[in-house]
Amino acid sequence: MTAPLVLLVEDEAPIRRFLRASFVDQNYRLVEAESGAQGLRAAAQQPPDLVILDLGLPDMDGQDFLQRLREWYRGPIIILSARDQEKQKIMALDHGADDYLTKPFSTGELLARMRVALRHAAHPAGEPGSSAFTVGALKVDLAARRVFVGNHEIHLTPLEYKLLGILVQHAGKVLTHRFLLKEVWGPHHLHETHYVRVFMASLRRKLEADPAEPRYLLTEPGVGYRLAGE
């Protein structure tokens, strides 16, 4: 099996060297670009399995790069950036990023998120052969619309199940409040962010061993939520 090809678009040479060693150690193939123009050319010449993008590029804004790449590229994109403002995270996710890590970051966390992104890109929830989602003790049977924690079946309301189903379809990916509101409640409720908080709290009470320290339903402060992918 061919090792996944990763395109790293990052202008800081020390970070490229640091990540290069980690990726080679994990048997990833790597293509590096130190500018937006180089990154777009590299992606077009040899479409990667995953893109890691720094938003602070020397020749263009990373948000513009993201939008241009997403015009045709369908693989996962993980953002690495020193920009920790919530609006930048939300903008990147709305422009098609799958995940977002703020510098400084843990290499272990980045590698874990890469594994999740690649696994779900290869086997998206809902496709034939992937009608069940399992992480830890949580199992969601999408075909039967049944949810289990360990051997115990959990009974959800229709809206709770719909919210969980959207999270399962995008497991491992950060979903903004706006995205969740649109998908679960519809486009006329995009400003009712308390809907998501209330129903997420309800899901945590039913699915988490400790709702105050969730294992599965994770908060991305100011941005949205993520269902743990592993």
XYZ file of C-alpha atoms in Angstrom:
230
model
C 0.000 0.000 0.000
C 1.380 3.392 -1.005
C 2.113 5.744 1.879
C -0.121 8.850 2.012
C 1.233 11.932 0.256
C 1.182 15.088 2.396
C 1.595 18.599 0.975
C 3.030 20.991 3.575
C 2.574 24.677 2.689
C 4.663 26.524 5.271
C 7.114 29.419 4.839
C 9.048 28.897 8.095
C 12.014 26.599 7.413
C 12.465 25.467 11.060
C 8.858 24.270 11.210
C 9.244 22.447 7.884
C 12.379 20.684 9.163
C 10.664 19.772 12.426
C 7.584 18.366 10.690
C 9.631 16.658 7.983
C 11.365 14.493 10.596
C 8.047 13.573 12.225
C 6.336 12.738 8.936
C 9.220 10.631 7.625
C 9.277 8.769 10.934
C 5.545 7.989 10.453
C 6.142 6.832 6.837
C 4.345 9.711 5.122
C 5.522 10.918 1.748
C 6.050 14.670 1.830
C 6.037 17.538 -0.650
C 6.994 20.957 0.710
C 6.083 24.444 -0.498
C 7.195 27.709 1.096
C 4.720 29.984 -0.694
C 1.121 29.916 -1.837
C 2.068 29.866 -5.509
C 4.393 26.886 -4.976
C 1.703 25.109 -2.994
C -0.948 25.535 -5.676
C 1.456 24.293 -8.372
C 2.495 21.292 -6.276
C -1.119 20.343 -5.544
C -2.022 20.544 -9.233
C 1.016 18.550 -10.385
C 0.560 15.734 -7.861
C -2.707 15.924 -5.895
C -1.888 15.035 -2.289
C -3.871 12.865 0.097
C -3.780 15.627 2.703
C -2.731 19.297 2.848
C -1.255 21.070 5.864
C -1.480 24.828 5.406
C 0.000 27.779 7.275
C -2.256 30.828 6.865
C 0.657 33.288 7.088
C 2.129 32.870 3.608
C 4.590 35.386 2.106
C 2.871 35.878 -1.255
C -0.862 35.552 -0.538
C -3.287 35.314 2.341
C -3.783 31.738 3.478
C -7.550 32.189 3.349
C -7.278 33.048 -0.369
C -5.067 29.992 -0.926
C -7.633 27.832 0.846
C -10.492 29.112 -1.301
C -8.532 28.623 -4.538
C -7.476 25.101 -3.583
C -11.016 24.159 -2.561
C -12.297 25.073 -6.031
C -11.149 21.616 -7.141
C -9.369 19.755 -4.297
C -11.587 17.443 -2.207
C -9.053 15.941 0.200
C -8.629 16.955 3.849
C -6.942 20.265 4.728
C -5.529 20.970 8.192
C -4.643 24.558 9.087
C -1.541 25.396 11.141
C -1.338 29.022 12.135
C -0.268 31.513 14.757
C -3.570 33.286 14.133
C -5.633 32.267 17.130
C -8.512 34.685 16.635
C -11.831 32.899 16.571
C -12.932 34.724 13.408
C -9.888 33.409 11.520
C -10.634 29.841 12.617
C -14.286 30.153 11.659
C -13.396 31.739 8.296
C -10.960 28.920 7.489
C -13.498 26.244 8.410
C -16.195 28.003 6.372
C -13.765 28.142 3.440
C -13.384 24.364 3.536
C -10.669 23.510 6.053
C -11.230 20.250 7.914
C -9.303 21.110 11.046
C -7.307 23.883 12.701
C -4.316 23.818 15.059
C -2.848 26.973 16.586
C 0.925 27.358 16.929
C 2.607 26.233 19.101
C 1.069 22.794 18.668
C 1.733 19.236 19.770
C 3.194 17.000 17.058
C 1.360 14.052 18.590
C -1.961 15.879 18.305
C -1.245 16.886 14.706
C -0.382 13.302 13.742
C -3.545 12.028 15.451
C -5.703 14.543 13.582
C -3.979 13.606 10.314
C -4.808 9.929 10.876
C -8.441 10.774 11.564
C -8.702 13.035 8.508
C -7.154 10.442 6.195
C -9.285 7.609 7.570
C -12.528 9.508 7.121
C -11.503 10.733 3.677
C -11.009 7.091 2.671
C -14.209 5.826 4.317
C -16.726 8.627 4.770
C -19.577 7.807 7.136
C -22.719 6.940 5.250
C -20.992 5.331 2.270
C -21.541 1.643 1.511
C -19.580 -0.495 3.939
C -19.435 2.194 6.614
C -22.941 2.192 8.082
C -21.637 2.020 11.665
C -19.375 4.474 13.449
C -17.420 3.433 16.516
C -15.063 5.376 18.764
C -14.195 4.076 22.208
C -17.366 2.675 23.785
C -19.638 4.798 21.560
C -21.260 3.094 18.582
C -23.697 4.731 16.161
C -25.492 2.369 13.761
C -26.476 4.744 10.960
C -28.501 2.138 9.068
C -30.618 1.148 12.071
C -30.534 4.635 13.670
C -29.458 3.136 17.003
C -26.868 4.441 19.460
C -24.957 2.435 22.070
C -22.475 3.178 24.801
C -20.889 -0.141 25.625
C -23.721 -2.672 25.726
C -26.356 -0.111 26.666
C -28.619 1.342 24.010
C -29.117 5.091 24.383
C -32.462 6.600 23.432
C -32.181 9.987 21.731
C -34.834 12.447 20.621
C -35.081 13.002 16.835
C -33.178 16.304 17.052
C -30.510 14.824 19.314
C -30.019 11.981 16.839
C -29.899 14.401 13.902
C -27.210 16.483 15.606
C -25.191 13.380 16.492
C -25.603 12.080 12.929
C -24.116 15.271 11.472
C -21.186 15.021 13.879
C -20.670 11.363 12.903
C -20.689 12.213 9.189
C -17.860 14.691 9.846
C -16.113 12.851 12.700
C -12.762 14.361 13.596
C -13.618 17.638 11.866
C -14.399 20.914 13.607
C -17.952 22.001 12.785
C -18.911 25.637 13.343
C -22.039 26.683 15.208
C -23.357 28.125 11.946
C -22.836 24.851 10.052
C -24.568 22.804 12.735
C -27.510 25.212 12.943
C -27.960 25.126 9.159
C -27.730 21.328 8.931
C -29.912 20.480 11.946
C -32.364 23.369 12.342
C -32.278 24.970 8.879
C -31.105 28.283 7.385
C -33.625 30.391 9.300
C -31.998 29.624 12.664
C -28.367 30.588 12.013
C -28.216 33.017 14.935
C -29.774 30.699 17.536
C -26.440 29.422 18.845
C -28.024 28.460 22.187
C -29.863 25.642 20.350
C -26.546 23.875 19.758
C -25.314 24.410 23.314
C -28.528 23.060 24.852
C -28.674 19.940 22.665
C -24.937 19.279 22.978
C -25.294 19.387 26.761
C -28.166 16.915 26.499
C -26.124 14.554 24.297
C -23.211 14.718 26.720
C -25.453 13.777 29.643
C -26.572 10.686 27.725
C -23.305 9.639 26.059
C -20.418 10.768 28.250
C -19.241 9.074 31.447
C -18.401 12.580 32.736
C -20.225 15.335 30.831
C -17.891 17.948 32.375
C -14.851 16.148 30.871
C -16.192 14.817 27.556
C -14.409 12.012 25.717
C -16.441 12.137 22.499
C -18.242 15.472 22.091
C -15.462 18.043 22.193
C -15.792 21.834 22.303
C -13.703 24.117 20.113
C -14.062 27.359 22.146
C -15.806 30.133 20.260
C -15.900 28.069 17.065
C -18.043 24.965 17.407
C -17.752 21.266 18.184
C -15.945 18.117 17.096
C -16.806 14.447 17.485
C -13.626 12.624 18.453
C -12.487 10.484 15.555
C -10.336 8.073 17.565
